[in-house]
Short mmCIF file of C-alpha atoms in Angstrom, two decimals:
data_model
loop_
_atom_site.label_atom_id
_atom_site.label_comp_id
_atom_site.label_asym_id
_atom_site.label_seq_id
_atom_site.Cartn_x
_atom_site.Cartn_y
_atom_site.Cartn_z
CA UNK X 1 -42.19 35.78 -42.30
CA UNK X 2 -38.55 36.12 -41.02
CA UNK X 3 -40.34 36.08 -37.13
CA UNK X 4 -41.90 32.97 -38.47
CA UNK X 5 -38.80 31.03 -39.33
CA UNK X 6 -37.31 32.31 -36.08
CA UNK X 7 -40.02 30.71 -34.08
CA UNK X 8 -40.16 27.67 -36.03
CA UNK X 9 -36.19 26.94 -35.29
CA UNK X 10 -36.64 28.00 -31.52
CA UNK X 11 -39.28 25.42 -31.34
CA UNK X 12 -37.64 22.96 -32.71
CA UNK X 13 -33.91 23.41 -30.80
CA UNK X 14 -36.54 23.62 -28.06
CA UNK X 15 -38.35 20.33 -29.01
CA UNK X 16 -34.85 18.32 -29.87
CA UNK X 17 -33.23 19.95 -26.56
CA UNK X 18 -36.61 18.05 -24.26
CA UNK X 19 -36.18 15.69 -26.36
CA UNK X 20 -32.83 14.54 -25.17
CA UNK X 21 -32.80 15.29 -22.07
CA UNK X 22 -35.97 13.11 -21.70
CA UNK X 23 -34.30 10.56 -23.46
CA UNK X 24 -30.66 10.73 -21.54
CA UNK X 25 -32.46 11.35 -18.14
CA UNK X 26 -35.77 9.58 -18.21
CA UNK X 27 -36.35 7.29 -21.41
CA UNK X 28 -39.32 6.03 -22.96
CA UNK X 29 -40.94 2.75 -21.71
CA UNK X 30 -41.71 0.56 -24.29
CA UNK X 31 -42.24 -3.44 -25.00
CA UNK X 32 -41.20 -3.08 -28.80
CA UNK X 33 -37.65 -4.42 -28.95
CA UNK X 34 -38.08 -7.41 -26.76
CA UNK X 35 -38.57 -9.72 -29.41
CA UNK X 36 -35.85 -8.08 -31.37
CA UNK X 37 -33.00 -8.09 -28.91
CA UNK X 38 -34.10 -11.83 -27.80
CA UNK X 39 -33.66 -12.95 -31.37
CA UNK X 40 -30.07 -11.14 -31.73
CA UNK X 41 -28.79 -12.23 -28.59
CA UNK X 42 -29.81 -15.74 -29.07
CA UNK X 43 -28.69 -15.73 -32.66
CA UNK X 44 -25.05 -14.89 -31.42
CA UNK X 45 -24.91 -16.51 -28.52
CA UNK X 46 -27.63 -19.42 -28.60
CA UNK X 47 -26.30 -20.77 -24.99
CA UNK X 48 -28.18 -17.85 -23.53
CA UNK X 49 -31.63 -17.94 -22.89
CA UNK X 50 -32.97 -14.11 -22.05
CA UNK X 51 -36.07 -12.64 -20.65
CA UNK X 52 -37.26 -9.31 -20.54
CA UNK X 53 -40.17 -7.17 -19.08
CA UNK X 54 -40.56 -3.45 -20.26
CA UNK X 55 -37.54 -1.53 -21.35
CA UNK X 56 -36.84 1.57 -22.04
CA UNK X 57 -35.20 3.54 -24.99
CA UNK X 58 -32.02 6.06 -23.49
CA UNK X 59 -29.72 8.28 -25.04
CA UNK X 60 -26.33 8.43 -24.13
CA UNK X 61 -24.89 11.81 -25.04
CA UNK X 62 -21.65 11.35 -24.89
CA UNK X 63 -21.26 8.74 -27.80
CA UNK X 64 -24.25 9.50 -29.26
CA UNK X 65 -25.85 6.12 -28.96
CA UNK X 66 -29.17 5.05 -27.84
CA UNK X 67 -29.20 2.01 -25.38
CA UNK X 68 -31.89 -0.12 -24.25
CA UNK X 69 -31.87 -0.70 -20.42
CA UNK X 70 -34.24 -3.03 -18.46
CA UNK X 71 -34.29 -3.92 -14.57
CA UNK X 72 -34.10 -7.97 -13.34
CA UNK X 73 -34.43 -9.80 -16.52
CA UNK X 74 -34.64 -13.24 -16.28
CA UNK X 75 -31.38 -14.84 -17.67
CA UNK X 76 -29.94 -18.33 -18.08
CA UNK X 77 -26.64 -18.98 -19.24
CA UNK X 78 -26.92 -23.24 -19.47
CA UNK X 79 -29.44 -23.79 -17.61
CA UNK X 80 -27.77 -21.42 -14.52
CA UNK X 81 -28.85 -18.55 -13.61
CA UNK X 82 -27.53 -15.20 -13.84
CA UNK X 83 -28.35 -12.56 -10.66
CA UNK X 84 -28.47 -9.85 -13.11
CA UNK X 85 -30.22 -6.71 -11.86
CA UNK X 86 -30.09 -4.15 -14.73
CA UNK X 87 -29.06 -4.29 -17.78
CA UNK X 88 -28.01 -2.09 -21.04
CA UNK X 89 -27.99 -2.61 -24.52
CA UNK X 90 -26.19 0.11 -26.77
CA UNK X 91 -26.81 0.02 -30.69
CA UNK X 92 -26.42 2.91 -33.09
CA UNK X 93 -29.46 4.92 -33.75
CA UNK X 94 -29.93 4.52 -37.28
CA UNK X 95 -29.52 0.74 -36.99
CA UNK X 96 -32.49 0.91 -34.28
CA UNK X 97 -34.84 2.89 -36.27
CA UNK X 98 -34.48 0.34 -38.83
CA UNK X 99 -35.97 -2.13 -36.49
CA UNK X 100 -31.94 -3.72 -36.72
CA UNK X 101 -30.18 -3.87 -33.46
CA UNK X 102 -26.51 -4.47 -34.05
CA UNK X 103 -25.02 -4.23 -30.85
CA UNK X 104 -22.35 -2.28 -29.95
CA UNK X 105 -21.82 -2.51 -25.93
CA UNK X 106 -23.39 -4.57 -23.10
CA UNK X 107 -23.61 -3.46 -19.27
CA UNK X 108 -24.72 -5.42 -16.88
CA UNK X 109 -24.86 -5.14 -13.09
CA UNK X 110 -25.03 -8.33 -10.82
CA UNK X 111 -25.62 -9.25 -7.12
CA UNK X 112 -25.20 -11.96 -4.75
CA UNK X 113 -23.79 -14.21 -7.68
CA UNK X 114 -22.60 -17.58 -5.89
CA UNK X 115 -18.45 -18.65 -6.80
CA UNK X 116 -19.91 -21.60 -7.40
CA UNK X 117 -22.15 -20.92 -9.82
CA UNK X 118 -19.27 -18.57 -11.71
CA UNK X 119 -17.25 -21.66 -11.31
CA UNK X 120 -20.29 -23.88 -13.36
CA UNK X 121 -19.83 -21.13 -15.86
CA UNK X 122 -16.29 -21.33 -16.02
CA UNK X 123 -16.17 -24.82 -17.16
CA UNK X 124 -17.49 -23.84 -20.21
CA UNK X 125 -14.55 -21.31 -20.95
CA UNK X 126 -11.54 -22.05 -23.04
CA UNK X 127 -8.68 -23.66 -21.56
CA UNK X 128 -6.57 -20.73 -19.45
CA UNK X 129 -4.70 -20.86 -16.56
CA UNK X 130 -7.18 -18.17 -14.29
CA UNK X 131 -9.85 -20.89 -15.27
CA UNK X 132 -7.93 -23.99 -13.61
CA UNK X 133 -6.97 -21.64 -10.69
CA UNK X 134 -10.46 -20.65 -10.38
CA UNK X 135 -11.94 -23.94 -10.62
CA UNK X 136 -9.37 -25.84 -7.74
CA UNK X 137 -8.96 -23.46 -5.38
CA UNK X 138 -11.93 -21.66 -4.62
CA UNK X 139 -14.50 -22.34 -2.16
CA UNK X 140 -18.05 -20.79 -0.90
CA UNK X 141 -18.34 -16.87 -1.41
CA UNK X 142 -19.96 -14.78 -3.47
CA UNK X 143 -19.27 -11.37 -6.13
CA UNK X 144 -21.58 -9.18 -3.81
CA UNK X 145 -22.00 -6.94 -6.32
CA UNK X 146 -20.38 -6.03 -9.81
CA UNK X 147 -21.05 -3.97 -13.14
CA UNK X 148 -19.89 -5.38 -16.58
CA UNK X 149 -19.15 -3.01 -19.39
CA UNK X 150 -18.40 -5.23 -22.42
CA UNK X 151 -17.80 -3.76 -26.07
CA UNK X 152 -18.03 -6.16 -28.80
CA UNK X 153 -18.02 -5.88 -32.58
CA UNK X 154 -20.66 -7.08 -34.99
CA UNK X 155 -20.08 -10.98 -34.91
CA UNK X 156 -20.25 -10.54 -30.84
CA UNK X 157 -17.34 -11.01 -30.13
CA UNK X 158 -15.06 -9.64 -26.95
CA UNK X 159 -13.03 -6.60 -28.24
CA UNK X 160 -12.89 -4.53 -25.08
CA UNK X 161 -14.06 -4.91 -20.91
CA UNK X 162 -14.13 -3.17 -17.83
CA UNK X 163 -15.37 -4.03 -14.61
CA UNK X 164 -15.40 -3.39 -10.66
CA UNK X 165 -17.01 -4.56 -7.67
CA UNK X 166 -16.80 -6.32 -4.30
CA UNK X 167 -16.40 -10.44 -3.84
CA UNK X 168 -17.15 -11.42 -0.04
CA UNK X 169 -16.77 -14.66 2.14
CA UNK X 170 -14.52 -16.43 -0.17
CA UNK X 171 -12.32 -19.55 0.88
CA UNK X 172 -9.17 -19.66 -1.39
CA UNK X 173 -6.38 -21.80 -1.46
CA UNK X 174 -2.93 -20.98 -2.69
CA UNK X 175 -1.24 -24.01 -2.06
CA UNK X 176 -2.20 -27.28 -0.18
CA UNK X 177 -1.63 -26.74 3.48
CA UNK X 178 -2.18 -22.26 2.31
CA UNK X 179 -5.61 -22.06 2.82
CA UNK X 180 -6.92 -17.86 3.18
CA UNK X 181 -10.41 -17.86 4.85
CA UNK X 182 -13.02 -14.97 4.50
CA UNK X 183 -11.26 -13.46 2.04
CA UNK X 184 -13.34 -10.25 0.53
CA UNK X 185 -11.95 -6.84 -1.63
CA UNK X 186 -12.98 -4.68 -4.04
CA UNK X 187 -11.93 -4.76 -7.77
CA UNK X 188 -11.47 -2.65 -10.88
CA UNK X 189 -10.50 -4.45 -14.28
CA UNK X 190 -9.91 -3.33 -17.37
CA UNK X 191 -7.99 -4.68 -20.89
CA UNK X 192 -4.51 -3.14 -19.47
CA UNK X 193 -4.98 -2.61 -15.57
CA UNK X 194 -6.30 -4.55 -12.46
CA UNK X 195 -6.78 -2.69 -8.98
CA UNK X 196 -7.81 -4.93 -6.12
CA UNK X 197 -8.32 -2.62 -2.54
CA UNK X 198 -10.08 -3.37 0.37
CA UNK X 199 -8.42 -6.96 0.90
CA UNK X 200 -9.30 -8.67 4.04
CA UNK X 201 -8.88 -12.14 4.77
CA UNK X 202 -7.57 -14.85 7.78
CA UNK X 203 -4.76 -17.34 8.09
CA UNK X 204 -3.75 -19.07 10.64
CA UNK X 205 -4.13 -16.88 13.45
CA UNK X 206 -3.12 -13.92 11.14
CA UNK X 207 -5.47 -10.88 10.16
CA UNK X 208 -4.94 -9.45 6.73
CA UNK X 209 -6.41 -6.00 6.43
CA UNK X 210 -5.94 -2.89 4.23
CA UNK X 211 -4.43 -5.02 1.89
CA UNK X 212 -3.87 -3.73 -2.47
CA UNK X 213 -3.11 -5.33 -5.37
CA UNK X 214 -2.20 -3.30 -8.75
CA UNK X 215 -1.65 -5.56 -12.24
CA UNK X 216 -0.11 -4.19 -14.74
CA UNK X 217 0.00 -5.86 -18.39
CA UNK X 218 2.67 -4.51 -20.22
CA UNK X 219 5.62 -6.51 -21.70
CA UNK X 220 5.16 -8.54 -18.70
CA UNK X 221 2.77 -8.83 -16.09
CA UNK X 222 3.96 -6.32 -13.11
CA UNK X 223 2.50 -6.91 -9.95
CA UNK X 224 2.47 -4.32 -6.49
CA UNK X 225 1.10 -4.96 -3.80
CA UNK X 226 1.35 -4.07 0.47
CA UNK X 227 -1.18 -5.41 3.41
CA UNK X 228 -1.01 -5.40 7.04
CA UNK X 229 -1.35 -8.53 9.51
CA UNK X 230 -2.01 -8.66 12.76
CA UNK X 231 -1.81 -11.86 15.09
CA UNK X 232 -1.81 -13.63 17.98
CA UNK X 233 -0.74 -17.05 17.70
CA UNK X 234 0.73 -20.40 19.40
CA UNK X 235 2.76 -22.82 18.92
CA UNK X 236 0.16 -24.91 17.87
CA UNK X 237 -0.60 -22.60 14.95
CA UNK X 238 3.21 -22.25 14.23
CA UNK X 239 3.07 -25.81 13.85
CA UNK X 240 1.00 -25.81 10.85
CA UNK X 241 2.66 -22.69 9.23
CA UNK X 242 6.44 -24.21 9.69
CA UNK X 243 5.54 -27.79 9.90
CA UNK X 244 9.64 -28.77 8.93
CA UNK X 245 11.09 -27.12 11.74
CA UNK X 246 11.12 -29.31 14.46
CA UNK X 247 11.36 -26.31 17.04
CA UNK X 248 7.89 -25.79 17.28
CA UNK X 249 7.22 -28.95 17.88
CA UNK X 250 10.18 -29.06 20.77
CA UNK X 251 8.76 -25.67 22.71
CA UNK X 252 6.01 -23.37 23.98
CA UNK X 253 5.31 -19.94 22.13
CA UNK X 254 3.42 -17.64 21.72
CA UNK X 255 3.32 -14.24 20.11
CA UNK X 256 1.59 -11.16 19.28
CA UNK X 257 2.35 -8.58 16.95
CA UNK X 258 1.69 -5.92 13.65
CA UNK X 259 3.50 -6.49 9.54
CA UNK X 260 3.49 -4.10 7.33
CA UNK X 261 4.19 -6.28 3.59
CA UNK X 262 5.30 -5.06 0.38
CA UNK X 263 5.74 -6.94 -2.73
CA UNK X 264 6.53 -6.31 -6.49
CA UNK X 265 6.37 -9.17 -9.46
CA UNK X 266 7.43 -8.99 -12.70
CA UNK X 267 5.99 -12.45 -14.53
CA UNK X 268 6.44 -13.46 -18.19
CA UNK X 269 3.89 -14.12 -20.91
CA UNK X 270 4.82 -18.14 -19.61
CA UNK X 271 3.56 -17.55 -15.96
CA UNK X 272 7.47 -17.86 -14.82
CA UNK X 273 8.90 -15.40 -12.09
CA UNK X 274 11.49 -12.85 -13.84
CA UNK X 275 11.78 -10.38 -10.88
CA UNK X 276 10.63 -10.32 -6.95
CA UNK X 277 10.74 -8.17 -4.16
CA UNK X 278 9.77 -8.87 -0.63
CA UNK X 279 9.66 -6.07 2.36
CA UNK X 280 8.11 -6.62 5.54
CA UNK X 281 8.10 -4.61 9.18
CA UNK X 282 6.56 -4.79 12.07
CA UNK X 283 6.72 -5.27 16.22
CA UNK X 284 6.17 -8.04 17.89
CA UNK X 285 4.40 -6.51 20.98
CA UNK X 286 5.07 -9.94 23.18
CA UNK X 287 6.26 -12.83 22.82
CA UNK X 288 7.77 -15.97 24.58
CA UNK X 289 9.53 -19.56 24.14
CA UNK X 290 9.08 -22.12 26.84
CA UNK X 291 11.77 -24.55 26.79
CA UNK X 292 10.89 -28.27 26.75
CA UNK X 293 14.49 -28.76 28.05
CA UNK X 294 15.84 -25.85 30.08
CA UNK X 295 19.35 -24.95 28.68
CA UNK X 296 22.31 -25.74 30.41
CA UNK X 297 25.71 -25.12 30.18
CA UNK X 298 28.85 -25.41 31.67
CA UNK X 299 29.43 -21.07 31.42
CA UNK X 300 26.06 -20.05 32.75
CA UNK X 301 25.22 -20.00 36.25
CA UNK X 302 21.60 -21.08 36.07
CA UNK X 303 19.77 -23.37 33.65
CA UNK X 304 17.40 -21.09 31.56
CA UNK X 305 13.47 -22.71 31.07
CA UNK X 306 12.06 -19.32 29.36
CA UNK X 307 13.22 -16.52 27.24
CA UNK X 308 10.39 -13.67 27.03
CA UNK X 309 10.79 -10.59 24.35
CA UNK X 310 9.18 -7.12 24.37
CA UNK X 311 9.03 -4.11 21.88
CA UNK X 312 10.86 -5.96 19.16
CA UNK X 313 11.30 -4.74 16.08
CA UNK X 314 11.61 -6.93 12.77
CA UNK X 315 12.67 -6.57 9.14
CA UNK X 316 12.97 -8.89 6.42
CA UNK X 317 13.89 -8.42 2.79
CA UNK X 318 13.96 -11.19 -0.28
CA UNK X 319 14.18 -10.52 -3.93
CA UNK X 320 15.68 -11.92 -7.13
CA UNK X 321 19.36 -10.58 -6.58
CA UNK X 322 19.41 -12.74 -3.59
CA UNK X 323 20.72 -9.53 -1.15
CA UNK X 324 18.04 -10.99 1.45
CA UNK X 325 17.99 -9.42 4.86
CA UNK X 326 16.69 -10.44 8.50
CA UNK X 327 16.92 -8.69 11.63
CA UNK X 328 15.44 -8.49 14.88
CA UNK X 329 15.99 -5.93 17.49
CA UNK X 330 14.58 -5.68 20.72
CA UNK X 331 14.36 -6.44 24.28
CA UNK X 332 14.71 -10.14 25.90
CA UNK X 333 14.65 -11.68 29.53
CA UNK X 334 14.86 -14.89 30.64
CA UNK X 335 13.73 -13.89 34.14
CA UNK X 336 10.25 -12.32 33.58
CA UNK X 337 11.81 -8.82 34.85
CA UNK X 338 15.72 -7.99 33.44
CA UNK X 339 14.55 -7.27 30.05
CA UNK X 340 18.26 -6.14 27.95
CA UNK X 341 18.68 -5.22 24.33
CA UNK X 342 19.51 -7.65 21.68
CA UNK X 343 19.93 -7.40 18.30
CA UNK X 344 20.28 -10.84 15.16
CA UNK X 345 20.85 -9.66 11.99
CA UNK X 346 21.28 -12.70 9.13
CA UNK X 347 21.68 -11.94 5.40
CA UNK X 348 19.48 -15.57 4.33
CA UNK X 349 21.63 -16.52 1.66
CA UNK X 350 21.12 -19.48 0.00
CA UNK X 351 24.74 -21.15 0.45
CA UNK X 352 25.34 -20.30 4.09
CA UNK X 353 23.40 -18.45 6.79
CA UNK X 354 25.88 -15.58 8.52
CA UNK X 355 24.43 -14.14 11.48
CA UNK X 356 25.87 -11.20 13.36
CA UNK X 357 24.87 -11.18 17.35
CA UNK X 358 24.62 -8.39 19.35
CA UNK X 359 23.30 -8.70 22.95
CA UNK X 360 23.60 -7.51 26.31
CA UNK X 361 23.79 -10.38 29.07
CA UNK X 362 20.81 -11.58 31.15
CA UNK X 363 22.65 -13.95 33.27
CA UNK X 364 26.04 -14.35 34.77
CA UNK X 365 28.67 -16.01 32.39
CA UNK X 366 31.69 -17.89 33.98
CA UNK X 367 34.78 -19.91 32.76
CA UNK X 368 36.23 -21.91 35.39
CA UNK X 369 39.60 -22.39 32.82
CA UNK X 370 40.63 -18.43 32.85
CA UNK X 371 38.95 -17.71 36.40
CA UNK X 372 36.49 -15.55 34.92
CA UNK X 373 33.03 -14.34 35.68
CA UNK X 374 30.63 -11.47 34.86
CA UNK X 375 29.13 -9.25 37.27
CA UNK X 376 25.28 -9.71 37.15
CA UNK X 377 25.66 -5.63 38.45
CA UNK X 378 27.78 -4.58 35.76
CA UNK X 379 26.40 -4.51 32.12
CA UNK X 380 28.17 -6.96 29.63
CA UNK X 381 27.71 -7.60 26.34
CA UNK X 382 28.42 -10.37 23.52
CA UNK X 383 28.87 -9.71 19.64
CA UNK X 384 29.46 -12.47 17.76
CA UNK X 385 29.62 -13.50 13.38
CA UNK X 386 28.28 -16.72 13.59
CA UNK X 387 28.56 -18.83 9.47
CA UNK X 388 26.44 -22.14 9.66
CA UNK X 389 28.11 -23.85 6.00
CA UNK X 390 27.76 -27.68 5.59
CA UNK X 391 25.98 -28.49 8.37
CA UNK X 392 28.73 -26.52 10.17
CA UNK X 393 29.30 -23.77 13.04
CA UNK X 394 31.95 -21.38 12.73
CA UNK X 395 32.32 -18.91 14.98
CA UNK X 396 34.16 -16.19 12.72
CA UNK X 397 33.92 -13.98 16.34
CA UNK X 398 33.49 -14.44 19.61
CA UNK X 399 33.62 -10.92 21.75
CA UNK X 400 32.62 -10.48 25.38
CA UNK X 401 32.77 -7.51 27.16
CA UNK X 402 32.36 -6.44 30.65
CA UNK X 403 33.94 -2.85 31.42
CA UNK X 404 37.80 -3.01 31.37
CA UNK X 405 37.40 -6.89 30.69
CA UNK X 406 37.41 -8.60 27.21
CA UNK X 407 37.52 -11.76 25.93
CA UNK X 408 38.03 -11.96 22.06
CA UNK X 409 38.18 -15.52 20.29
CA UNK X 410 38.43 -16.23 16.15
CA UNK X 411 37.72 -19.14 13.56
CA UNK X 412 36.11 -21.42 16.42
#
């Protein structure tokens, strides 16, 4: 008898094991709930009209739920269509062997679903700021592919999300002469955290690649992110970028080059700036300026038409304390051949720009007054503190050097 009871509870650990693995790997087809879940959903949400083929019955093991999951259903969210490719309906197990489905969790993966038709679906969202950002400024694209997993309580409502997947093709604009073309990444999104990877996109002339975005909600929304540009531009493209600054409009340039950009945000509950910081390096592999005008002067010997650079090297800084940094450092020529190290370093503050001026001459320097020339054989150099205040010039220093000879001048 005792063998008997033994057999009888192997069989059955047996029989319940197969049984869930069946269920958690496999599932059983059925047609059953259809009805069922049609009625619920539409009873909860009546703007959605569903359609399902055959679904089957799953068991997920680690919450010990069963789920209902079907492939391509047919769904139509005001009259547009979802792309949604599977789907999966979670419900506690007693509730479903009552012939009661009270939903517990939705996933839902999606492909080749148009902006434009998120957009249509938008418009039917509460007021919120993503909405209004969503619904001006982008254009064309499409969320390639995604997958939805939405918890929500017993009157269906949102109480928890998370969701990832790739949006491709997409034309965005951030402001209204900021337009991003072909913009695509990668995205993970839950309640608390938002990871966007993968960022490509063009402006302008400029590449954006390896690009990342990490959102964090917290007191307030914190916001790090770094990309990489590459470009190859004119002054033609300049134009459009700095169209205030009359330079580009006055000269020739072009320019080649690599940026590495950081950035970190810290923005209140009221969409207002708190905190920023802005870091950005890079070379600029080539570059020139074609003078309209060639310079000239009554100190140098020859009027100057071009200045070419090579191998410079460029940082920039700006953030909320206002400690902003520029500098450039590299090689320049204005002779296609006696390249010579320079180096412009300006702290960008807001009240006056100071910038400090280190270079090492290209052409010969006279002043007929004092009798004095360079020697284009000798190296010479300039350093100068240069404060532009008021629409002013000041020359806090003036120092130029050529071996034993020096020339110093102050508050010009």
């Amino acid at each position: 008898m005792k063998y008997f009871f033994y057999s009888i509870i192997v069989i059955l650990i047996l029989l319940l094991t197969a049984v869930t693995i069946y269920l958690s790997t496999v599932g059983h087809e059925t047609s059953g709930f259809n009805n069922l879940i049609v009625k619920e959903i539409a009873k909860k949400e009546p703007k959605i009209k569903l359609k399902l083929g055959k679904i089957k019955i799953k068991l997920d093991v680690k919450k010990i739920q069963l789920f209902i999951t079907t492939r391509n259903p047919e769904i139509l969210y005001e009259n547009i269509k979802v792309p949604i490719t599977r789907i999966e309906v979670h419900s506690k197990i007693k509730k479903i062997l009552s012939s009661k489905v009270e939903i517990s969790q939705i996933v839902f993966a999606v492909e080749k679903f148009r902006i434009q038709d998120v957009q249509k679906i938008a418009v039917r969202i509460k007021p919120s700021n993503f909405k209004t950002y969503l619904l001006n400024n982008f254009e064309g694209g499409e969320i390639e592919k995604a997958l939805f997993d939405l918890e929500i309580d017993k009157n269906f409502k949102l109480t928890n999300y998370k969701a990832k997947g790739t949006i491709k093709k997409v034309k965005t604009k951030i402001k209204n002469n900021f337009v991003i073309q072909d913009l695509e990444f990668n995205f993970i999104v839950d309640s608390n955290l938002t990871l966007i990877n993968s960022i490509k996109a063009n402006y302008e002339g400029f590449s954006i690649s390896n690009g990342s975005i990490n959102l964090q909600r917290k007191k307030n929304l914190e916001i790090k992110g770094k990309f990489n540009t590459q470009f190859e531009i004119n002054q033609n493209q300049l134009k459009k970028i700095f169209k205030k600054i009359k330079f580009f409009q006055l000269n020739k340039i072009e320019t080649q080059g690599k940026f590495l950009h950081e950035f970190n945000l810290k923005i209140n509950n009221s969409f207002k700036v708190i905190d920023y910081d802005y870091k950005s390096s890079g070379n600029i592999q080539q570059s020139q300026i074609i003078l309209k005008d060639s310079l000239k002067t009554s100190f140098i010997e020859r009027p100057i038409s071009k200045i070419l650079f090579d191998k410079t090297k460029i940082k920039i800084n700006f953030n909320k304390e206002n400690s902003n940094l520029l500098i450039f450092d590299g090689m320049y020529s204005t002779d296609e051949s006696n390249y010579k190290k320079f180096k412009i370093e300006n702290n960008l503050s807001r009240k006056n720009q100071i910038y400090s001026i280190d270079l090492n001459l290209t052409e010969n320097i006279f002043f007929d007054v004092i009798n004095f020339k360079t020697n284009s054989k000798k190296t010479s150099n300039i350093k100068s503190v240069l404060n532009i205040r008021n629409k002013k010039y000041i020359f806090e220093s003036i120092e130029l050097k050529e071996g034993k000879n020096s020339i110093f001048v102050e508050g010009l």
